[in-house]
């Protein structure tokens, strides 16, 4: 079972479009596979003969890397082909671990609020200023919840 989408972990064989013993060319549609997102046609990657269908139509939850069919070269005695044991999924590719920076300690600094009697001061971001002007709103009617008391 090939991976047909980035998030695919297993698939279902909906329908075989070729029969055992039938000649196939590279690009020919072999079967329809239902992934986690859609039904996708699996195309032959090489020319040859579809010697054996290992996983029948309607089979569900086939793991990635499982053998579903076998294509042999033309001229090969495909009637006596030995079917390999289930190879299982390919081994996971280990990614080199990136060193994670240790989280810096969070330091809480109290915000100084200067109060000048008779005036209210607000720190407005450009986006907040634009919204307030656009909707004719007064900043003194709201509560600043942004970092460092920014509206």
JSON list of C-alpha atoms in Angstrom, two decimals:
[
{"chain": "A", "resi": 1, "resn": "UNK", "atom": "CA", "xyz": [0.00, 0.00, 0.00]},
{"chain": "A", "resi": 2, "resn": "UNK", "atom": "CA", "xyz": [1.67, 3.22, -1.13]},
{"chain": "A", "resi": 3, "resn": "UNK", "atom": "CA", "xyz": [1.22, 6.54, 0.62]},
{"chain": "A", "resi": 4, "resn": "UNK", "atom": "CA", "xyz": [-1.16, 8.57, -1.53]},
{"chain": "A", "resi": 5, "resn": "UNK", "atom": "CA", "xyz": [-1.52, 11.60, 0.76]},
{"chain": "A", "resi": 6, "resn": "UNK", "atom": "CA", "xyz": [0.70, 13.23, 3.39]},
{"chain": "A", "resi": 7, "resn": "UNK", "atom": "CA", "xyz": [-1.60, 12.24, 6.25]},
{"chain": "A", "resi": 8, "resn": "UNK", "atom": "CA", "xyz": [-2.45, 8.73, 5.04]},
{"chain": "A", "resi": 9, "resn": "UNK", "atom": "CA", "xyz": [-1.68, 5.89, 7.48]},
{"chain": "A", "resi": 10, "resn": "UNK", "atom": "CA", "xyz": [-3.83, 3.15, 5.96]},
{"chain": "A", "resi": 11, "resn": "UNK", "atom": "CA", "xyz": [-6.17, 2.68, 3.01]},
{"chain": "A", "resi": 12, "resn": "UNK", "atom": "CA", "xyz": [-9.07, 0.64, 1.65]},
{"chain": "A", "resi": 13, "resn": "UNK", "atom": "CA", "xyz": [-9.11, -1.13, -1.74]},
{"chain": "A", "resi": 14, "resn": "UNK", "atom": "CA", "xyz": [-12.30, 0.09, -3.40]},
{"chain": "A", "resi": 15, "resn": "UNK", "atom": "CA", "xyz": [-11.94, -1.60, -6.80]},
{"chain": "A", "resi": 16, "resn": "UNK", "atom": "CA", "xyz": [-9.30, -3.34, -8.92]},
{"chain": "A", "resi": 17, "resn": "UNK", "atom": "CA", "xyz": [-9.31, -1.89, -12.46]},
{"chain": "A", "resi": 18, "resn": "UNK", "atom": "CA", "xyz": [-6.95, -4.58, -13.87]},
{"chain": "A", "resi": 19, "resn": "UNK", "atom": "CA", "xyz": [-7.22, -8.35, -13.57]},
{"chain": "A", "resi": 20, "resn": "UNK", "atom": "CA", "xyz": [-4.54, -10.89, -12.67]},
{"chain": "A", "resi": 21, "resn": "UNK", "atom": "CA", "xyz": [-2.48, -11.81, -15.73]},
{"chain": "A", "resi": 22, "resn": "UNK", "atom": "CA", "xyz": [-3.33, -8.57, -17.55]},
{"chain": "A", "resi": 23, "resn": "UNK", "atom": "CA", "xyz": [-0.51, -6.55, -19.14]},
{"chain": "A", "resi": 24, "resn": "UNK", "atom": "CA", "xyz": [-0.01, -3.05, -17.69]},
{"chain": "A", "resi": 25, "resn": "UNK", "atom": "CA", "xyz": [2.00, -0.07, -18.85]},
{"chain": "A", "resi": 26, "resn": "UNK", "atom": "CA", "xyz": [3.54, 2.63, -16.70]},
{"chain": "A", "resi": 27, "resn": "UNK", "atom": "CA", "xyz": [0.77, 5.08, -15.84]},
{"chain": "A", "resi": 28, "resn": "UNK", "atom": "CA", "xyz": [-2.11, 2.60, -16.26]},
{"chain": "A", "resi": 29, "resn": "UNK", "atom": "CA", "xyz": [-4.72, 2.73, -13.49]},
{"chain": "A", "resi": 30, "resn": "UNK", "atom": "CA", "xyz": [-4.44, -0.44, -11.38]},
{"chain": "A", "resi": 31, "resn": "UNK", "atom": "CA", "xyz": [-6.96, 0.10, -8.60]},
{"chain": "A", "resi": 32, "resn": "UNK", "atom": "CA", "xyz": [-8.91, 2.67, -6.64]},
{"chain": "A", "resi": 33, "resn": "UNK", "atom": "CA", "xyz": [-7.79, 3.26, -3.06]},
{"chain": "A", "resi": 34, "resn": "UNK", "atom": "CA", "xyz": [-9.80, 5.12, -0.44]},
{"chain": "A", "resi": 35, "resn": "UNK", "atom": "CA", "xyz": [-7.52, 7.27, 1.71]},
{"chain": "A", "resi": 36, "resn": "UNK", "atom": "CA", "xyz": [-8.39, 9.28, 4.81]},
{"chain": "A", "resi": 37, "resn": "UNK", "atom": "CA", "xyz": [-9.49, 12.13, 2.51]},
{"chain": "A", "resi": 38, "resn": "UNK", "atom": "CA", "xyz": [-10.50, 10.84, -0.94]},
{"chain": "A", "resi": 39, "resn": "UNK", "atom": "CA", "xyz": [-10.66, 7.95, -3.39]},
{"chain": "A", "resi": 40, "resn": "UNK", "atom": "CA", "xyz": [-7.43, 7.95, -5.43]},
{"chain": "A", "resi": 41, "resn": "UNK", "atom": "CA", "xyz": [-6.41, 5.88, -8.45]},
{"chain": "A", "resi": 42, "resn": "UNK", "atom": "CA", "xyz": [-3.16, 3.95, -8.04]},
{"chain": "A", "resi": 43, "resn": "UNK", "atom": "CA", "xyz": [-1.17, 3.94, -11.28]},
{"chain": "A", "resi": 44, "resn": "UNK", "atom": "CA", "xyz": [1.42, 1.37, -12.38]},
{"chain": "A", "resi": 45, "resn": "UNK", "atom": "CA", "xyz": [4.97, 2.64, -12.00]},
{"chain": "A", "resi": 46, "resn": "UNK", "atom": "CA", "xyz": [6.45, 0.20, -14.57]},
{"chain": "A", "resi": 47, "resn": "UNK", "atom": "CA", "xyz": [5.46, -1.88, -17.57]},
{"chain": "A", "resi": 48, "resn": "UNK", "atom": "CA", "xyz": [4.76, -5.55, -16.91]},
{"chain": "A", "resi": 49, "resn": "UNK", "atom": "CA", "xyz": [2.05, -8.03, -16.01]},
{"chain": "A", "resi": 50, "resn": "UNK", "atom": "CA", "xyz": [-0.16, -7.85, -12.93]},
{"chain": "A", "resi": 51, "resn": "UNK", "atom": "CA", "xyz": [0.85, -11.31, -11.70]},
{"chain": "A", "resi": 52, "resn": "UNK", "atom": "CA", "xyz": [-1.05, -11.43, -8.44]},
{"chain": "A", "resi": 53, "resn": "UNK", "atom": "CA", "xyz": [-3.65, -9.41, -6.59]},
{"chain": "A", "resi": 54, "resn": "UNK", "atom": "CA", "xyz": [-2.74, -10.00, -2.95]},
{"chain": "A", "resi": 55, "resn": "UNK", "atom": "CA", "xyz": [-5.39, -7.79, -1.31]},
{"chain": "A", "resi": 56, "resn": "UNK", "atom": "CA", "xyz": [-8.92, -8.21, -2.69]},
{"chain": "A", "resi": 57, "resn": "UNK", "atom": "CA", "xyz": [-11.51, -5.51, -3.46]},
{"chain": "A", "resi": 58, "resn": "UNK", "atom": "CA", "xyz": [-13.33, -4.24, -0.41]},
{"chain": "A", "resi": 59, "resn": "UNK", "atom": "CA", "xyz": [-10.42, -4.90, 1.95]},
{"chain": "A", "resi": 60, "resn": "UNK", "atom": "CA", "xyz": [-10.21, -2.25, 4.64]},
{"chain": "A", "resi": 61, "resn": "UNK", "atom": "CA", "xyz": [-7.53, -0.69, 6.85]},
{"chain": "A", "resi": 62, "resn": "UNK", "atom": "CA", "xyz": [-4.51, -1.91, 4.89]},
{"chain": "A", "resi": 63, "resn": "UNK", "atom": "CA", "xyz": [-1.30, -0.57, 6.46]},
{"chain": "A", "resi": 64, "resn": "UNK", "atom": "CA", "xyz": [1.11, 1.53, 4.44]},
{"chain": "A", "resi": 65, "resn": "UNK", "atom": "CA", "xyz": [3.88, -0.61, 2.99]},
{"chain": "A", "resi": 66, "resn": "UNK", "atom": "CA", "xyz": [1.73, -3.76, 2.80]},
{"chain": "A", "resi": 67, "resn": "UNK", "atom": "CA", "xyz": [1.93, -5.74, -0.44]},
{"chain": "A", "resi": 68, "resn": "UNK", "atom": "CA", "xyz": [-1.38, -5.35, -2.32]},
{"chain": "A", "resi": 69, "resn": "UNK", "atom": "CA", "xyz": [-0.39, -6.63, -5.76]},
{"chain": "A", "resi": 70, "resn": "UNK", "atom": "CA", "xyz": [2.61, -7.92, -7.68]},
{"chain": "A", "resi": 71, "resn": "UNK", "atom": "CA", "xyz": [3.76, -6.76, -11.13]},
{"chain": "A", "resi": 72, "resn": "UNK", "atom": "CA", "xyz": [6.35, -8.88, -12.95]},
{"chain": "A", "resi": 73, "resn": "UNK", "atom": "CA", "xyz": [8.30, -8.25, -16.15]},
{"chain": "A", "resi": 74, "resn": "UNK", "atom": "CA", "xyz": [6.84, -9.55, -19.39]},
{"chain": "A", "resi": 75, "resn": "UNK", "atom": "CA", "xyz": [8.24, -12.94, -20.31]},
{"chain": "A", "resi": 76, "resn": "UNK", "atom": "CA", "xyz": [8.70, -13.94, -16.67]},
{"chain": "A", "resi": 77, "resn": "UNK", "atom": "CA", "xyz": [6.89, -17.14, -15.65]},
{"chain": "A", "resi": 78, "resn": "UNK", "atom": "CA", "xyz": [4.39, -15.28, -13.46]},
{"chain": "A", "resi": 79, "resn": "UNK", "atom": "CA", "xyz": [2.17, -18.30, -12.77]},
{"chain": "A", "resi": 80, "resn": "UNK", "atom": "CA", "xyz": [4.86, -19.72, -10.48]},
{"chain": "A", "resi": 81, "resn": "UNK", "atom": "CA", "xyz": [5.89, -16.43, -8.87]},
{"chain": "A", "resi": 82, "resn": "UNK", "atom": "CA", "xyz": [6.50, -16.75, -5.17]},
{"chain": "A", "resi": 83, "resn": "UNK", "atom": "CA", "xyz": [4.63, -14.08, -3.26]},
{"chain": "A", "resi": 84, "resn": "UNK", "atom": "CA", "xyz": [6.89, -12.46, -0.65]},
{"chain": "A", "resi": 85, "resn": "UNK", "atom": "CA", "xyz": [5.69, -12.40, 2.93]},
{"chain": "A", "resi": 86, "resn": "UNK", "atom": "CA", "xyz": [4.03, -9.18, 4.04]},
{"chain": "A", "resi": 87, "resn": "UNK", "atom": "CA", "xyz": [6.87, -6.71, 4.21]},
{"chain": "A", "resi": 88, "resn": "UNK", "atom": "CA", "xyz": [4.97, -4.48, 6.61]},
{"chain": "A", "resi": 89, "resn": "UNK", "atom": "CA", "xyz": [5.33, -0.75, 6.73]},
{"chain": "A", "resi": 90, "resn": "UNK", "atom": "CA", "xyz": [8.64, 0.81, 5.80]},
{"chain": "A", "resi": 91, "resn": "UNK", "atom": "CA", "xyz": [10.87, 1.56, 8.78]},
{"chain": "A", "resi": 92, "resn": "UNK", "atom": "CA", "xyz": [10.34, 5.05, 10.14]},
{"chain": "A", "resi": 93, "resn": "UNK", "atom": "CA", "xyz": [12.90, 7.57, 9.05]},
{"chain": "A", "resi": 94, "resn": "UNK", "atom": "CA", "xyz": [14.55, 8.99, 12.12]},
{"chain": "A", "resi": 95, "resn": "UNK", "atom": "CA", "xyz": [14.97, 12.71, 11.98]},
{"chain": "A", "resi": 96, "resn": "UNK", "atom": "CA", "xyz": [18.00, 14.18, 13.68]},
{"chain": "A", "resi": 97, "resn": "UNK", "atom": "CA", "xyz": [16.81, 15.73, 16.87]},
{"chain": "A", "resi": 98, "resn": "UNK", "atom": "CA", "xyz": [17.20, 19.45, 16.99]},
{"chain": "A", "resi": 99, "resn": "UNK", "atom": "CA", "xyz": [18.46, 20.80, 20.27]},
{"chain": "A", "resi": 100, "resn": "UNK", "atom": "CA", "xyz": [15.62, 22.57, 21.96]},
{"chain": "A", "resi": 101, "resn": "UNK", "atom": "CA", "xyz": [16.53, 25.81, 23.67]},
{"chain": "A", "resi": 102, "resn": "UNK", "atom": "CA", "xyz": [15.68, 25.73, 27.33]},
{"chain": "A", "resi": 103, "resn": "UNK", "atom": "CA", "xyz": [12.68, 27.89, 28.04]},
{"chain": "A", "resi": 104, "resn": "UNK", "atom": "CA", "xyz": [13.65, 31.23, 29.44]},
{"chain": "A", "resi": 105, "resn": "UNK", "atom": "CA", "xyz": [12.10, 32.05, 32.78]},
{"chain": "A", "resi": 106, "resn": "UNK", "atom": "CA", "xyz": [9.13, 34.35, 32.51]},
{"chain": "A", "resi": 107, "resn": "UNK", "atom": "CA", "xyz": [9.60, 37.46, 34.55]},
{"chain": "A", "resi": 108, "resn": "UNK", "atom": "CA", "xyz": [6.54, 39.40, 35.49]},
{"chain": "A", "resi": 109, "resn": "UNK", "atom": "CA", "xyz": [7.12, 43.12, 35.68]},
{"chain": "A", "resi": 110, "resn": "UNK", "atom": "CA", "xyz": [4.29, 45.17, 37.08]},
{"chain": "A", "resi": 111, "resn": "UNK", "atom": "CA", "xyz": [3.03, 47.81, 34.69]},
{"chain": "A", "resi": 112, "resn": "UNK", "atom": "CA", "xyz": [3.29, 51.30, 36.05]},
{"chain": "A", "resi": 113, "resn": "UNK", "atom": "CA", "xyz": [0.10, 53.18, 35.50]},
{"chain": "A", "resi": 114, "resn": "UNK", "atom": "CA", "xyz": [0.54, 56.86, 35.62]},
{"chain": "A", "resi": 115, "resn": "UNK", "atom": "CA", "xyz": [-2.56, 58.68, 36.53]},
{"chain": "A", "resi": 116, "resn": "UNK", "atom": "CA", "xyz": [-2.86, 62.32, 35.84]},
{"chain": "A", "resi": 117, "resn": "UNK", "atom": "CA", "xyz": [-6.02, 63.71, 37.37]},
{"chain": "A", "resi": 118, "resn": "UNK", "atom": "CA", "xyz": [-8.58, 64.68, 34.73]},
{"chain": "A", "resi": 119, "resn": "UNK", "atom": "CA", "xyz": [-6.96, 62.77, 31.84]},
{"chain": "A", "resi": 120, "resn": "UNK", "atom": "CA", "xyz": [-7.02, 59.17, 30.78]},
{"chain": "A", "resi": 121, "resn": "UNK", "atom": "CA", "xyz": [-4.09, 57.77, 28.82]},
{"chain": "A", "resi": 122, "resn": "UNK", "atom": "CA", "xyz": [-4.31, 54.71, 26.62]},
{"chain": "A", "resi": 123, "resn": "UNK", "atom": "CA", "xyz": [-1.68, 52.98, 24.60]},
{"chain": "A", "resi": 124, "resn": "UNK", "atom": "CA", "xyz": [-3.36, 52.07, 21.32]},
{"chain": "A", "resi": 125, "resn": "UNK", "atom": "CA", "xyz": [-2.02, 49.79, 18.65]},
{"chain": "A", "resi": 126, "resn": "UNK", "atom": "CA", "xyz": [-2.48, 51.11, 15.11]},
{"chain": "A", "resi": 127, "resn": "UNK", "atom": "CA", "xyz": [-5.15, 48.46, 14.45]},
{"chain": "A", "resi": 128, "resn": "UNK", "atom": "CA", "xyz": [-7.06, 49.38, 17.62]},
{"chain": "A", "resi": 129, "resn": "UNK", "atom": "CA", "xyz": [-6.81, 53.07, 16.80]},
{"chain": "A", "resi": 130, "resn": "UNK", "atom": "CA", "xyz": [-8.20, 52.40, 13.30]},
{"chain": "A", "resi": 131, "resn": "UNK", "atom": "CA", "xyz": [-11.14, 50.37, 14.67]},
{"chain": "A", "resi": 132, "resn": "UNK", "atom": "CA", "xyz": [-11.95, 53.00, 17.29]},
{"chain": "A", "resi": 133, "resn": "UNK", "atom": "CA", "xyz": [-11.94, 55.78, 14.68]},
{"chain": "A", "resi": 134, "resn": "UNK", "atom": "CA", "xyz": [-13.86, 53.75, 12.11]},
{"chain": "A", "resi": 135, "resn": "UNK", "atom": "CA", "xyz": [-16.68, 52.92, 14.54]},
{"chain": "A", "resi": 136, "resn": "UNK", "atom": "CA", "xyz": [-16.58, 56.19, 16.51]},
{"chain": "A", "resi": 137, "resn": "UNK", "atom": "CA", "xyz": [-15.78, 54.39, 19.76]},
{"chain": "A", "resi": 138, "resn": "UNK", "atom": "CA", "xyz": [-14.25, 55.79, 22.93]},
{"chain": "A", "resi": 139, "resn": "UNK", "atom": "CA", "xyz": [-11.21, 53.93, 24.32]},
{"chain": "A", "resi": 140, "resn": "UNK", "atom": "CA", "xyz": [-12.13, 54.94, 27.87]},
{"chain": "A", "resi": 141, "resn": "UNK", "atom": "CA", "xyz": [-15.19, 52.66, 27.66]},
{"chain": "A", "resi": 142, "resn": "UNK", "atom": "CA", "xyz": [-13.07, 49.50, 27.27]},
{"chain": "A", "resi": 143, "resn": "UNK", "atom": "CA", "xyz": [-10.38, 47.62, 29.14]},
{"chain": "A", "resi": 144, "resn": "UNK", "atom": "CA", "xyz": [-6.87, 47.27, 27.76]},
{"chain": "A", "resi": 145, "resn": "UNK", "atom": "CA", "xyz": [-5.99, 43.57, 27.82]},
{"chain": "A", "resi": 146, "resn": "UNK", "atom": "CA", "xyz": [-2.91, 43.50, 25.60]},
{"chain": "A", "resi": 147, "resn": "UNK", "atom": "CA", "xyz": [0.70, 43.16, 26.68]},
{"chain": "A", "resi": 148, "resn": "UNK", "atom": "CA", "xyz": [1.95, 46.08, 28.77]},
{"chain": "A", "resi": 149, "resn": "UNK", "atom": "CA", "xyz": [-1.55, 47.54, 28.88]},
{"chain": "A", "resi": 150, "resn": "UNK", "atom": "CA", "xyz": [-1.86, 48.10, 25.13]},
{"chain": "A", "resi": 151, "resn": "UNK", "atom": "CA", "xyz": [-5.37, 48.43, 23.75]}
]
